[in-house]
Amino acid sequence: MAYVHELEGHDAIEGLNRNRFPTLFEVLSRKTVAPLDLFSFYIYMRDQQRSVDYLDFWLDVSQHLQLCRLYVRRLHRSMIEETPDPERNSKRSSYMMDNAGEGPSNEKGDIMSDQRLSAFLRSGPGSRNHSPQNSQGSNQSHELQRPSLNLLDTPGDSSSPGQNSSTDNTQPRREDLRASAEKILYTYLLPGSEREIIIPQSILNEVQDAIEGPEQRADPELFDPAKDYVFQAMERDAYPGFLQNKGLGNLVPQSMMLRLIVGLISFFTAIWASFILIFLDKSRATRCWVILPFTIAMYLIFTHQYMLDPIIALLGYSEYTFFDFNKIREPFVRKTLNRRSVTVLVMFLLLTTAVCCLFIFVPGKRL
């Protein structure tokens, strides 16, 4: 597990050096930082897309995969405890981890091949060589048997001598894999479920038959078609808007709407005050007071139009939720927002100066 966390940390550090926006897979794999991190994407899917169930399904399937990996590791540890001979122990554990997709061939980041893991979880029909009783019997033989794993009966399902029962309760069992797969099916996929997501009927039938059919599968590969479909849907329909919202801007819709309302009120107030001062033939020095409402109005309208508050962006902050600001940690996003902020500020100053000059220097005429 420490090796996994080390790889994830290494990927996150490498991600900070990329000179581009991250991909959706990098976001879902937690290889990004604010404001393009998984937490920001979750809030975006919940508050703006109103389709967080699709993201929750993808995350729950990923969690199911992690549960299967933990189960295989637990089975591996049980085999080591049951096999006292170091040479036989090494050979059997190497065979098991190789068939589970975990071994030297996968050291470069891919700790466990999903396909090999699924094949491993489906293997071992009819044989129960991995119960504690059978393990004791096999130890009496000098010939190394090819292990045929039946994961429905594993050493951890019953207490064995020298095995801590408290550890057993905290480790995943085969029943946990079944319960996890069924929960995903009944929560997200079946018609009328609590958080139903829309997927093609052919994919739904395939997943349902795999879980409820004779095979009663619980391996992570059975969700691959649905997971791929949901990923492509999020990548096509949600992720571009997320990048535009968080990668090119730093405001949430509620803040933008408030800025638009206040900006329009300030703008019409400035126009009204300007015409009054002109038709009362007030001096240009007096008319300079309209600079204040025009500046507020233009700034707020610009921030709404570009979904960007340039001053807040130059200070290095982005808005997560309404008036909740957090530091921008993604270097490429920070550089992009700084460039856009300078451009927005220049346009804002030019337009505000032009409008103010128009209403200040126009000749007055008392009616």
Tab-separated table of C-alpha atoms in Angstrom, residues 105-276:
chain	number	residue	atom	x	y	z
A	105	SER	CA	5.709	-6.865	-14.995
A	106	ASN	CA	3.464	-4.167	-13.555
A	107	GLU	CA	5.948	-2.143	-11.523
A	108	LYS	CA	5.693	0.979	-13.664
A	109	GLY	CA	2.605	2.430	-12.053
A	110	ASP	CA	0.103	-0.256	-13.016
A	111	ILE	CA	0.107	-2.202	-9.749
A	112	MET	CA	-2.548	-4.695	-10.735
A	113	SER	CA	-3.939	-5.446	-14.187
A	114	ASP	CA	-7.734	-5.223	-14.089
A	115	GLN	CA	-8.136	-7.990	-16.630
A	116	ARG	CA	-5.806	-10.381	-14.802
A	117	LEU	CA	-7.448	-9.513	-11.497
A	118	SER	CA	-10.908	-10.269	-12.894
A	119	ALA	CA	-9.705	-13.519	-14.436
A	120	PHE	CA	-8.170	-14.468	-11.105
A	121	LEU	CA	-11.402	-13.788	-9.213
A	122	ARG	CA	-13.327	-15.964	-11.693
A	123	SER	CA	-10.847	-18.841	-11.532
A	124	GLY	CA	-10.809	-22.022	-9.498
A	125	PRO	CA	-14.092	-23.876	-10.224
A	126	GLY	CA	-14.674	-26.989	-8.171
A	127	SER	CA	-11.407	-26.982	-6.244
A	128	ARG	CA	-10.999	-25.957	-2.605
A	129	ASN	CA	-7.254	-26.256	-2.197
A	130	HIS	CA	-7.154	-23.039	-0.209
A	131	SER	CA	-9.083	-24.017	2.843
A	132	PRO	CA	-6.955	-24.413	5.967
A	133	GLN	CA	-7.594	-28.175	6.091
A	134	ASN	CA	-6.542	-28.725	2.493
A	135	SER	CA	-3.497	-26.560	2.991
A	136	GLN	CA	-2.337	-28.757	5.865
A	137	GLY	CA	-2.813	-31.838	3.740
A	138	SER	CA	-0.913	-30.404	0.828
A	139	ASN	CA	2.036	-29.535	3.017
A	140	GLN	CA	2.682	-33.258	3.575
A	141	SER	CA	3.386	-33.779	-0.113
A	142	HIS	CA	6.842	-33.116	-1.575
A	143	GLU	CA	5.429	-32.285	-5.027
A	144	LEU	CA	4.325	-28.722	-5.561
A	145	GLN	CA	0.717	-28.694	-6.731
A	146	ARG	CA	-0.535	-26.001	-9.127
A	147	PRO	CA	-2.938	-24.049	-6.873
A	148	SER	CA	-6.534	-24.062	-8.038
A	149	LEU	CA	-8.266	-21.267	-6.150
A	150	ASN	CA	-11.895	-21.336	-5.182
A	151	LEU	CA	-12.410	-17.898	-3.703
A	152	LEU	CA	-15.778	-18.773	-2.273
A	153	ASP	CA	-13.966	-20.763	0.430
A	154	THR	CA	-10.859	-18.919	1.558
A	155	PRO	CA	-8.704	-19.344	4.618
A	156	GLY	CA	-9.997	-16.118	6.109
A	157	ASP	CA	-13.607	-17.310	6.118
A	158	SER	CA	-12.930	-19.445	9.171
A	159	SER	CA	-10.510	-18.781	11.979
A	160	SER	CA	-7.273	-20.698	11.706
A	161	PRO	CA	-4.623	-21.271	14.395
A	162	GLY	CA	-2.330	-18.325	14.783
A	163	GLN	CA	-4.653	-15.969	12.880
A	164	ASN	CA	-5.975	-12.849	14.591
A	165	SER	CA	-9.781	-12.706	14.376
A	166	SER	CA	-9.834	-8.935	14.860
A	167	THR	CA	-7.744	-8.535	11.707
A	168	ASP	CA	-10.184	-10.860	9.921
A	169	ASN	CA	-13.084	-8.553	10.663
A	170	THR	CA	-11.380	-5.578	9.069
A	171	GLN	CA	-10.349	-7.366	5.855
A	172	PRO	CA	-12.646	-7.795	2.827
A	173	ARG	CA	-14.235	-11.202	2.201
A	174	ARG	CA	-15.779	-12.771	-0.857
A	175	GLU	CA	-19.191	-11.829	0.514
A	176	ASP	CA	-18.085	-8.190	0.635
A	177	LEU	CA	-17.239	-8.304	-3.080
A	178	ARG	CA	-20.675	-9.716	-3.866
A	179	ALA	CA	-22.378	-7.123	-1.684
A	180	SER	CA	-20.391	-4.318	-3.279
A	181	ALA	CA	-21.258	-5.433	-6.829
A	182	GLU	CA	-24.944	-5.847	-5.974
A	183	LYS	CA	-25.048	-2.449	-4.286
A	184	ILE	CA	-23.708	-0.777	-7.417
A	185	LEU	CA	-26.261	-2.629	-9.562
A	186	TYR	CA	-29.246	-1.851	-7.324
A	187	THR	CA	-28.217	1.753	-6.600
A	188	TYR	CA	-27.293	3.026	-10.059
A	189	LEU	CA	-28.216	0.672	-12.890
A	190	LEU	CA	-31.582	-0.994	-12.421
A	191	PRO	CA	-34.655	0.959	-13.636
A	192	GLY	CA	-36.264	2.867	-10.787
A	193	SER	CA	-33.209	2.576	-8.556
A	194	GLU	CA	-32.384	5.231	-5.985
A	195	ARG	CA	-29.795	7.030	-8.129
A	196	GLU	CA	-30.485	5.616	-11.572
A	197	ILE	CA	-28.153	6.590	-14.388
A	198	ILE	CA	-29.044	6.201	-18.043
A	199	ILE	CA	-26.969	3.616	-19.899
A	200	PRO	CA	-27.757	1.499	-22.992
A	201	GLN	CA	-30.065	-1.429	-22.300
A	202	SER	CA	-27.568	-3.900	-23.754
A	203	ILE	CA	-24.926	-2.837	-21.200
A	204	LEU	CA	-27.434	-3.024	-18.358
A	205	ASN	CA	-28.522	-6.547	-19.361
A	206	GLU	CA	-24.908	-7.678	-19.596
A	207	VAL	CA	-24.049	-6.403	-16.115
A	208	GLN	CA	-27.266	-7.695	-14.559
A	209	ASP	CA	-26.831	-11.173	-16.040
A	210	ALA	CA	-23.233	-11.329	-14.847
A	211	ILE	CA	-24.174	-10.469	-11.248
A	212	GLU	CA	-27.523	-12.234	-10.895
A	213	GLY	CA	-26.927	-15.080	-13.345
A	214	PRO	CA	-25.369	-18.491	-12.717
A	215	GLU	CA	-21.824	-17.072	-12.681
A	216	GLN	CA	-22.642	-14.604	-9.882
A	217	ARG	CA	-19.592	-12.555	-10.782
A	218	ALA	CA	-18.169	-9.883	-8.506
A	219	ASP	CA	-14.947	-9.069	-10.356
A	220	PRO	CA	-14.402	-5.427	-11.389
A	221	GLU	CA	-14.221	-6.220	-15.110
A	222	LEU	CA	-17.978	-6.845	-15.296
A	223	PHE	CA	-18.582	-3.090	-14.859
A	224	ASP	CA	-16.119	-2.077	-17.594
A	225	PRO	CA	-18.711	-1.425	-20.363
A	226	ALA	CA	-20.860	0.728	-18.066
A	227	LYS	CA	-17.824	2.482	-16.613
A	228	ASP	CA	-16.454	3.272	-20.079
A	229	TYR	CA	-19.843	4.586	-21.225
A	230	VAL	CA	-20.152	6.858	-18.168
A	231	PHE	CA	-16.586	8.073	-18.592
A	232	GLN	CA	-17.170	9.000	-22.237
A	233	ALA	CA	-20.422	10.760	-21.315
A	234	MET	CA	-18.684	12.863	-18.638
A	235	GLU	CA	-15.764	13.564	-20.962
A	236	ARG	CA	-18.100	14.718	-23.727
A	237	ASP	CA	-20.846	16.547	-21.819
A	238	ALA	CA	-19.381	17.739	-18.518
A	239	TYR	CA	-15.610	18.032	-18.656
A	240	PRO	CA	-15.353	20.786	-21.318
A	241	GLY	CA	-17.634	22.996	-19.216
A	242	PHE	CA	-15.592	22.181	-16.118
A	243	LEU	CA	-12.368	23.261	-17.835
A	244	GLN	CA	-14.001	26.465	-19.047
A	245	ASN	CA	-15.389	27.170	-15.600
A	246	LYS	CA	-12.301	26.335	-13.524
A	247	GLY	CA	-9.436	26.470	-16.001
A	248	LEU	CA	-10.379	29.713	-17.737
A	249	GLY	CA	-12.384	31.334	-14.931
A	250	ASN	CA	-12.540	31.498	-11.159
A	251	LEU	CA	-16.200	32.252	-10.356
A	252	VAL	CA	-19.254	30.082	-9.683
A	253	PRO	CA	-22.655	30.796	-11.322
A	254	GLN	CA	-24.235	32.211	-8.150
A	255	SER	CA	-21.439	34.749	-7.817
A	256	MET	CA	-21.633	35.609	-11.502
A	257	MET	CA	-25.378	36.236	-11.314
A	258	LEU	CA	-24.973	38.475	-8.260
A	259	ARG	CA	-22.257	40.446	-10.039
A	260	LEU	CA	-24.447	40.872	-13.107
A	261	ILE	CA	-27.387	42.169	-11.044
A	262	VAL	CA	-25.263	44.618	-9.038
A	263	GLY	CA	-23.355	45.637	-12.161
A	264	LEU	CA	-26.498	46.460	-14.148
A	265	ILE	CA	-27.970	48.416	-11.222
A	266	SER	CA	-24.735	50.391	-10.909
A	267	PHE	CA	-24.606	51.007	-14.653
A	268	PHE	CA	-28.146	52.395	-14.898
A	269	THR	CA	-27.533	54.456	-11.761
A	270	ALA	CA	-24.403	55.930	-13.358
A	271	ILE	CA	-26.273	56.693	-16.591
A	272	TRP	CA	-29.129	58.329	-14.683
A	273	ALA	CA	-26.735	60.421	-12.563
A	274	SER	CA	-24.711	61.449	-15.607
A	275	PHE	CA	-27.721	62.766	-17.512
A	276	ILE	CA	-28.942	64.675	-14.467
